[in-house]
Amino acid sequence: MRELVGRPYHEIRPRLGKDLSVRELVDAYLENIARLDGQVRAYLTVSADQARAQARELDDRLARGEPLPPLAGVPVAVKDNLCTRGVRTTCGSRILEPFVPPYDATAVQRLREAGAVLLGKTNLDEFAMGSSTENSGFFATRNPWRLDHVPGGSSGGSAAAVAAGEALAALGSDTGGSIRQPASLCGVVGLKPTYGRVSRYGLVAFASSLDQIGPLSLDVRDCALVLQAICGRDPHDSTSVDLPVPDFVASLEAGVRGVRVGVPAEFFGEGLQPEVRQAVLEAVRVLEGLGARVEEVALPTLEYALPTYYLIACAEASSNLARYDGVAYGYRSPRAHDLYTLYARTRAEGFGPEVKRRIMLGTFALSEGYYEGFYKKAQQVRTLVRRDFDRCFQTVDVLATPTSPVAGFRLGERTADPLQMYLADVYTIPVNLAGLPGISVPCGFVEGLPVGLQLVGRPFEEATVLRVAYAYEQATEWHRHRCPLLRA
Amino acid sequence: MDYETVIGLEIHVQLLTQSKMFCGCSTRFGAPPNTQTCPVCLGLPGSLPVINRRAVELGLRAALVLNCTVHPSSQFHRKNYYYPDLPKNYQISQYQYLEHPPLATDGYLDIEVDGQRRRVGIRRVHLEEDTGRLVHPAEGAVSWVDYNRSGVPLMEIVTYPDLRSPQEARAFLLKLRQVLQYAEVSTGRMEEGTLRCDANVSLRRPGEPLGTRTEVKNMNSIRSVERALAYEVARQREVLERGGAVVQETRHWDERRGITFASRSKEEAEDYRYFPEPDLVPVEVTPEWLEEVRRSLPELPDARRDRIMAQYGLGRYDAELLVQTRATADFFEAAVAAHPSPKSIANWMLGDLSAYLNEHNLEIDQLRVTPGQLAELVRLVEEGTISGRIAKDVLVEMLETGDSPRSIVDRRGWVQIADEGALRETVEAVIRDHPEPVRDVQAGKEKAIAFLVGQVMRRTQGRANPALVQRLLRERLGLPPQG
């Protein structure tokens, strides 16, 4: 059944209920997890029994002649900061190690309703804080393309799982690039929808005004399929938007003739690996060759995006993570002997160093006397970043940039220097600040490591972003490459 | 030189909603611990709040009856602090912060103390969520948390420091409770915790800037607010007269000992690190919505009192008592509608009925007697079917059984004896059996006739028409008819 693994869903689907059962498809993926995950370490929890039960149920429905739901039998992995009813949800943190949610996140529930089969929960940087998955409270995930390299992060487990054929598609969350950057480093497609497009209900909050859930997949068509299933207004999330959801798959093939592609010069400056620059500019030329009109645009606030992001994200995180106190659920320090030590020791022992660093930064930024200078100022800069994008989108339809400044880095290479780690998201962060949709698609290789092209669109224009990404993908072969591990 | 007392109040009111502020859990009081909870009010990872529209509507009702300016857009904030009754370790509240206003600001409520009308400014009205409740069992070194109350909608009302005496504070709370009850915003019962009040109090020389204030907490009735403030004013006065300085601190009222005492002061002021709640969108109040709420408000107590005085010819004092609660005023007007004798009905309500309510600690809407039944009772008296004296007994039985006055009168055979023939026999018997008083009467001591009337009433179990008895006795003993 090895041949099933690593092929996009739209190729598999026509066979379901004919020469292929959901059970066979799911088993093929579970076998591949058993074969490879010892090396890749993408999963924190594999829920094999539940997956097989769900597969059987779908096969029964197929046997009864029921219509195939849109994601029937898709073996999916879910980042472990999305609540899954009855399946442990740790956020990659010791402090939530024993936590089993009594409810499904809306996005997870919608995946299930669309017929997807949950294989398990993937590793991440603790509470999604990081760019390499090395901040996991449990273990580091490896890049399936080169096992001594990081898969990116924080959705590194989800990206690695898709790249290694350990899941056909996955859900990640993206606060500052946590879907797109690992997608880029692992050579898969990853999309962050517009803020408000996908309900955050059940996504364990890192930074509430920036977090979005999105798909990771082998190609753009699968990405559109998964996005279709999870989008739309949810009464449980006040920030989810009540806008019609277009048919993303239907508009994929509209082409890019006449589409205006903006190239912001600031995204091609210092710090960008030359080979990455070359690959991305080559990708822009491909789009031009397909009939797109390319022009240079300016995003001068780029240089302020990173500090702005770290103030806002840390401030919100310091409050969001206050609830992990050992009182009602999760880890509780056995060394606590009164209320103060219950809080202090539980949190000292339960959180890792990066989480503590951000809680302290955020607490400081919100403190009396500093609020105006830090948090409020950051909100004002955020408005300027948004305006920069608005201005660009008056003349172009999408922006094309690198997803990550480098093709990848080794495990341990950046762990000693948080600032170096933060720079991994320098091109993705502004997109979160402005709440825009962004996708990363494979556009080349550097020394066996994939390179990603980032395409960014206007608010709620995921369809345009997907259409341009699809046109590019169809004109190139990058998305057909599979990592050596999977081919072996 | 004397001191001027300056008091400002912070009042928390539990809103009369079916469900909690940010989730669908029930707000019913008294359920077994942690049975009215969900991921949202337990603060489970990943859960998100959604604003209860009904709670906002009740907030708007309160804002309107307190004459406030309602802001078209207001924002919720997070108040960050750690405590085990607060599952998220932040409270979602509408603290007024920077450019973000709360639901409503700058209103007033008029009160009357000793016949003097005073206008008390309302600084703001905002919405927030309640915390859970800690339970400390007598035995064992553990505490339990009950999250049933977690997320119950609260409204905070903050006054300007406009109150000048503990009596004014009491009058304000009574008035506030009254208008909130009228507007069906809250039951407003301090004893049940649906209205809680903290007070800021300071003294100053007239004309000088505000003195250092203390915050007094832990009062559980309007009376204890007045007592605590009186104590605190006297305490501060003594400190100042000794030449000392009032320390800014929080003081707890000890109801049993009748004193306030300083609670453990924190080493530094708490920093709540307020910031806008990113999980919620602003509360938008359109002019249409506000108008709809305004139209749905009932007649308020002052207006109703004035109308009742004019419409039914009652005095101000009686009218004021009748509009004390909306239920009382409704009862009165329903009874008058059934039988248009407003004065008699008011007398019964403010007399026997009110005494019964006080004695049994009941509210008027908990009575078994309906307004129609009270009206019937009044009619029976006015028609001469029963005496006023008997009517009191009928009412007692009505209150106990809920039966109609007519059926009680019939069952008991309490119909007034207005038959002269029947009464004459009793009159003869009384005259025969009491020769002494009869001689007294005939000797000119007219007062003694009251004794004889009483004897007749006694022999008829009070059913005789007293005026008729009086006339028959006077005729029989040869006295002129009473003038």
PDB file of C-alpha atoms in Angstrom, chain B residues 95-257:
ATOM      1  CA  TYR B  95     -13.116  49.066  32.724  1.00  0.00           C
ATOM      2  CA  GLN B  96     -12.935  52.552  31.290  1.00  0.00           C
ATOM      3  CA  TYR B  97      -9.584  52.660  29.610  1.00  0.00           C
ATOM      4  CA  LEU B  98      -8.073  55.379  27.497  1.00  0.00           C
ATOM      5  CA  GLU B  99     -10.121  55.967  24.391  1.00  0.00           C
ATOM      6  CA  HIS B 100     -12.499  53.066  25.052  1.00  0.00           C
ATOM      7  CA  PRO B 101     -15.611  54.095  27.002  1.00  0.00           C
ATOM      8  CA  PRO B 102     -17.779  51.687  29.020  1.00  0.00           C
ATOM      9  CA  LEU B 103     -21.427  51.047  28.106  1.00  0.00           C
ATOM     10  CA  ALA B 104     -22.684  54.313  29.628  1.00  0.00           C
ATOM     11  CA  THR B 105     -21.396  57.293  31.600  1.00  0.00           C
ATOM     12  CA  ASP B 106     -22.439  60.497  33.349  1.00  0.00           C
ATOM     13  CA  GLY B 107     -25.973  60.031  34.602  1.00  0.00           C
ATOM     14  CA  TYR B 108     -27.769  60.814  37.829  1.00  0.00           C
ATOM     15  CA  LEU B 109     -30.381  59.609  40.255  1.00  0.00           C
ATOM     16  CA  ASP B 110     -32.471  61.934  42.410  1.00  0.00           C
ATOM     17  CA  ILE B 111     -33.043  61.029  46.034  1.00  0.00           C
ATOM     18  CA  GLU B 112     -34.955  62.637  48.883  1.00  0.00           C
ATOM     19  CA  VAL B 113     -33.672  62.858  52.437  1.00  0.00           C
ATOM     20  CA  ASP B 114     -35.666  64.688  55.110  1.00  0.00           C
ATOM     21  CA  GLY B 115     -37.815  66.284  52.435  1.00  0.00           C
ATOM     22  CA  GLN B 116     -34.730  67.602  50.626  1.00  0.00           C
ATOM     23  CA  ARG B 117     -34.177  66.547  47.043  1.00  0.00           C
ATOM     24  CA  ARG B 118     -30.570  65.690  46.100  1.00  0.00           C
ATOM     25  CA  ARG B 119     -29.108  64.741  42.742  1.00  0.00           C
ATOM     26  CA  VAL B 120     -26.424  62.028  42.859  1.00  0.00           C
ATOM     27  CA  GLY B 121     -24.128  61.782  39.843  1.00  0.00           C
ATOM     28  CA  ILE B 122     -23.458  58.416  38.202  1.00  0.00           C
ATOM     29  CA  ARG B 123     -19.916  58.176  36.878  1.00  0.00           C
ATOM     30  CA  ARG B 124     -20.367  55.039  34.815  1.00  0.00           C
ATOM     31  CA  VAL B 125     -22.323  51.871  34.182  1.00  0.00           C
ATOM     32  CA  HIS B 126     -20.444  48.892  32.827  1.00  0.00           C
ATOM     33  CA  LEU B 127     -20.791  45.166  32.316  1.00  0.00           C
ATOM     34  CA  GLU B 128     -18.538  42.369  33.501  1.00  0.00           C
ATOM     35  CA  GLU B 129     -18.521  38.723  34.523  1.00  0.00           C
ATOM     36  CA  ASP B 130     -18.744  37.373  38.052  1.00  0.00           C
ATOM     37  CA  THR B 131     -16.143  35.047  39.548  1.00  0.00           C
ATOM     38  CA  GLY B 132     -16.632  31.548  40.922  1.00  0.00           C
ATOM     39  CA  ARG B 133     -16.975  30.945  44.652  1.00  0.00           C
ATOM     40  CA  LEU B 134     -14.448  29.463  47.039  1.00  0.00           C
ATOM     41  CA  VAL B 135     -15.716  27.058  49.666  1.00  0.00           C
ATOM     42  CA  HIS B 136     -13.583  26.532  52.752  1.00  0.00           C
ATOM     43  CA  PRO B 137     -14.749  23.463  54.663  1.00  0.00           C
ATOM     44  CA  ALA B 138     -14.339  23.618  58.439  1.00  0.00           C
ATOM     45  CA  GLU B 139     -12.265  20.432  58.383  1.00  0.00           C
ATOM     46  CA  GLY B 140      -9.140  19.716  56.381  1.00  0.00           C
ATOM     47  CA  ALA B 141      -6.558  21.943  54.755  1.00  0.00           C
ATOM     48  CA  VAL B 142      -8.299  22.238  51.409  1.00  0.00           C
ATOM     49  CA  SER B 143     -10.523  24.728  49.641  1.00  0.00           C
ATOM     50  CA  TRP B 144     -13.032  23.913  46.923  1.00  0.00           C
ATOM     51  CA  VAL B 145     -14.067  26.020  43.961  1.00  0.00           C
ATOM     52  CA  ASP B 146     -17.632  26.204  42.680  1.00  0.00           C
ATOM     53  CA  TYR B 147     -17.712  27.701  39.179  1.00  0.00           C
ATOM     54  CA  ASN B 148     -21.514  27.898  38.899  1.00  0.00           C
ATOM     55  CA  ARG B 149     -21.315  31.656  39.497  1.00  0.00           C
ATOM     56  CA  SER B 150     -18.328  32.068  37.178  1.00  0.00           C
ATOM     57  CA  GLY B 151     -19.410  34.202  34.230  1.00  0.00           C
ATOM     58  CA  VAL B 152     -22.740  35.327  35.681  1.00  0.00           C
ATOM     59  CA  PRO B 153     -23.483  38.806  34.258  1.00  0.00           C
ATOM     60  CA  LEU B 154     -22.773  41.717  36.557  1.00  0.00           C
ATOM     61  CA  MET B 155     -23.296  45.402  36.088  1.00  0.00           C
ATOM     62  CA  GLU B 156     -21.127  47.846  37.975  1.00  0.00           C
ATOM     63  CA  ILE B 157     -22.529  51.261  38.813  1.00  0.00           C
ATOM     64  CA  VAL B 158     -20.123  53.858  40.150  1.00  0.00           C
ATOM     65  CA  THR B 159     -21.351  57.143  41.617  1.00  0.00           C
ATOM     66  CA  TYR B 160     -19.519  60.417  41.862  1.00  0.00           C
ATOM     67  CA  PRO B 161     -18.564  61.333  45.438  1.00  0.00           C
ATOM     68  CA  ASP B 162     -21.821  63.242  45.806  1.00  0.00           C
ATOM     69  CA  LEU B 163     -23.266  61.666  48.948  1.00  0.00           C
ATOM     70  CA  ARG B 164     -22.887  63.691  52.138  1.00  0.00           C
ATOM     71  CA  SER B 165     -24.052  61.321  54.874  1.00  0.00           C
ATOM     72  CA  PRO B 166     -24.631  57.633  55.629  1.00  0.00           C
ATOM     73  CA  GLN B 167     -28.371  58.420  55.501  1.00  0.00           C
ATOM     74  CA  GLU B 168     -27.986  59.707  51.960  1.00  0.00           C
ATOM     75  CA  ALA B 169     -26.079  56.563  51.024  1.00  0.00           C
ATOM     76  CA  ARG B 170     -28.933  54.494  52.369  1.00  0.00           C
ATOM     77  CA  ALA B 171     -31.523  56.595  50.541  1.00  0.00           C
ATOM     78  CA  PHE B 172     -29.522  56.251  47.346  1.00  0.00           C
ATOM     79  CA  LEU B 173     -29.331  52.467  47.605  1.00  0.00           C
ATOM     80  CA  LEU B 174     -33.042  52.200  48.326  1.00  0.00           C
ATOM     81  CA  LYS B 175     -33.822  54.385  45.335  1.00  0.00           C
ATOM     82  CA  LEU B 176     -31.359  52.541  43.089  1.00  0.00           C
ATOM     83  CA  ARG B 177     -32.804  49.197  44.074  1.00  0.00           C
ATOM     84  CA  GLN B 178     -36.282  50.535  43.433  1.00  0.00           C
ATOM     85  CA  VAL B 179     -35.583  51.755  39.903  1.00  0.00           C
ATOM     86  CA  LEU B 180     -33.603  48.632  38.990  1.00  0.00           C
ATOM     87  CA  GLN B 181     -36.464  46.466  40.175  1.00  0.00           C
ATOM     88  CA  TYR B 182     -38.941  48.585  38.227  1.00  0.00           C
ATOM     89  CA  ALA B 183     -36.857  48.247  35.083  1.00  0.00           C
ATOM     90  CA  GLU B 184     -36.587  44.478  35.711  1.00  0.00           C
ATOM     91  CA  VAL B 185     -32.802  44.711  35.541  1.00  0.00           C
ATOM     92  CA  SER B 186     -32.103  42.967  38.839  1.00  0.00           C
ATOM     93  CA  THR B 187     -33.773  41.692  41.971  1.00  0.00           C
ATOM     94  CA  GLY B 188     -31.369  44.016  43.814  1.00  0.00           C
ATOM     95  CA  ARG B 189     -31.299  42.048  47.066  1.00  0.00           C
ATOM     96  CA  MET B 190     -28.171  42.679  49.096  1.00  0.00           C
ATOM     97  CA  GLU B 191     -29.068  39.830  51.447  1.00  0.00           C
ATOM     98  CA  GLU B 192     -28.943  37.428  48.480  1.00  0.00           C
ATOM     99  CA  GLY B 193     -25.902  39.018  46.897  1.00  0.00           C
ATOM    100  CA  THR B 194     -27.688  40.198  43.773  1.00  0.00           C
ATOM    101  CA  LEU B 195     -26.706  43.718  44.816  1.00  0.00           C
ATOM    102  CA  ARG B 196     -23.340  44.342  46.442  1.00  0.00           C
ATOM    103  CA  CYS B 197     -22.004  47.674  47.561  1.00  0.00           C
ATOM    104  CA  ASP B 198     -18.563  49.009  48.421  1.00  0.00           C
ATOM    105  CA  ALA B 199     -18.239  52.548  49.719  1.00  0.00           C
ATOM    106  CA  ASN B 200     -15.482  55.131  49.484  1.00  0.00           C
ATOM    107  CA  VAL B 201     -15.612  57.595  52.334  1.00  0.00           C
ATOM    108  CA  SER B 202     -13.551  60.606  53.363  1.00  0.00           C
ATOM    109  CA  LEU B 203     -13.887  63.759  55.438  1.00  0.00           C
ATOM    110  CA  ARG B 204     -12.830  67.305  54.616  1.00  0.00           C
ATOM    111  CA  ARG B 205     -13.221  70.833  55.820  1.00  0.00           C
ATOM    112  CA  PRO B 206     -15.933  72.461  53.720  1.00  0.00           C
ATOM    113  CA  GLY B 207     -14.473  74.047  50.612  1.00  0.00           C
ATOM    114  CA  GLU B 208     -11.226  72.098  50.813  1.00  0.00           C
ATOM    115  CA  PRO B 209     -10.120  69.407  48.384  1.00  0.00           C
ATOM    116  CA  LEU B 210     -11.159  65.804  49.027  1.00  0.00           C
ATOM    117  CA  GLY B 211      -9.555  64.129  52.021  1.00  0.00           C
ATOM    118  CA  THR B 212      -7.874  60.726  52.044  1.00  0.00           C
ATOM    119  CA  ARG B 213     -10.492  58.047  51.590  1.00  0.00           C
ATOM    120  CA  THR B 214     -10.940  54.527  52.807  1.00  0.00           C
ATOM    121  CA  GLU B 215     -12.845  51.849  50.936  1.00  0.00           C
ATOM    122  CA  VAL B 216     -15.337  49.969  53.088  1.00  0.00           C
ATOM    123  CA  LYS B 217     -16.364  46.460  52.009  1.00  0.00           C
ATOM    124  CA  ASN B 218     -18.323  43.475  53.234  1.00  0.00           C
ATOM    125  CA  MET B 219     -21.707  45.046  53.954  1.00  0.00           C
ATOM    126  CA  ASN B 220     -24.563  42.644  53.352  1.00  0.00           C
ATOM    127  CA  SER B 221     -27.619  44.829  53.704  1.00  0.00           C
ATOM    128  CA  ILE B 222     -28.547  48.419  53.052  1.00  0.00           C
ATOM    129  CA  ARG B 223     -28.826  48.897  56.792  1.00  0.00           C
ATOM    130  CA  SER B 224     -25.301  47.626  57.309  1.00  0.00           C
ATOM    131  CA  VAL B 225     -24.022  50.058  54.664  1.00  0.00           C
ATOM    132  CA  GLU B 226     -25.498  52.887  56.690  1.00  0.00           C
ATOM    133  CA  ARG B 227     -24.102  51.513  59.943  1.00  0.00           C
ATOM    134  CA  ALA B 228     -20.656  50.847  58.506  1.00  0.00           C
ATOM    135  CA  LEU B 229     -20.459  54.335  57.028  1.00  0.00           C
ATOM    136  CA  ALA B 230     -21.592  55.925  60.288  1.00  0.00           C
ATOM    137  CA  TYR B 231     -18.878  54.000  62.107  1.00  0.00           C
ATOM    138  CA  GLU B 232     -16.243  54.890  59.533  1.00  0.00           C
ATOM    139  CA  VAL B 233     -17.163  58.587  59.525  1.00  0.00           C
ATOM    140  CA  ALA B 234     -16.883  58.677  63.331  1.00  0.00           C
ATOM    141  CA  ARG B 235     -13.576  56.799  63.200  1.00  0.00           C
ATOM    142  CA  GLN B 236     -12.058  59.157  60.631  1.00  0.00           C
ATOM    143  CA  ARG B 237     -13.324  62.178  62.545  1.00  0.00           C
ATOM    144  CA  GLU B 238     -11.626  60.922  65.662  1.00  0.00           C
ATOM    145  CA  VAL B 239      -8.362  60.310  63.781  1.00  0.00           C
ATOM    146  CA  LEU B 240      -8.441  63.827  62.322  1.00  0.00           C
ATOM    147  CA  GLU B 241      -9.401  65.484  65.594  1.00  0.00           C
ATOM    148  CA  ARG B 242      -6.486  63.755  67.277  1.00  0.00           C
ATOM    149  CA  GLY B 243      -4.312  65.425  64.659  1.00  0.00           C
ATOM    150  CA  GLY B 244      -3.696  62.145  62.876  1.00  0.00           C
ATOM    151  CA  ALA B 245      -3.971  61.274  59.189  1.00  0.00           C
ATOM    152  CA  VAL B 246      -6.423  58.882  57.557  1.00  0.00           C
ATOM    153  CA  VAL B 247      -4.614  56.033  55.818  1.00  0.00           C
ATOM    154  CA  GLN B 248      -5.813  55.112  52.332  1.00  0.00           C
ATOM    155  CA  GLU B 249      -6.803  51.491  52.748  1.00  0.00           C
ATOM    156  CA  THR B 250      -9.520  48.910  52.363  1.00  0.00           C
ATOM    157  CA  ARG B 251     -11.514  48.257  55.528  1.00  0.00           C
ATOM    158  CA  HIS B 252     -13.867  45.409  56.234  1.00  0.00           C
ATOM    159  CA  TRP B 253     -17.160  45.822  58.026  1.00  0.00           C
ATOM    160  CA  ASP B 254     -17.712  43.405  60.892  1.00  0.00           C
ATOM    161  CA  GLU B 255     -21.461  43.180  61.228  1.00  0.00           C
ATOM    162  CA  ARG B 256     -21.403  41.430  64.592  1.00  0.00           C
ATOM    163  CA  ARG B 257     -18.952  43.745  66.302  1.00  0.00           C
TER     164      ARG B 257
END
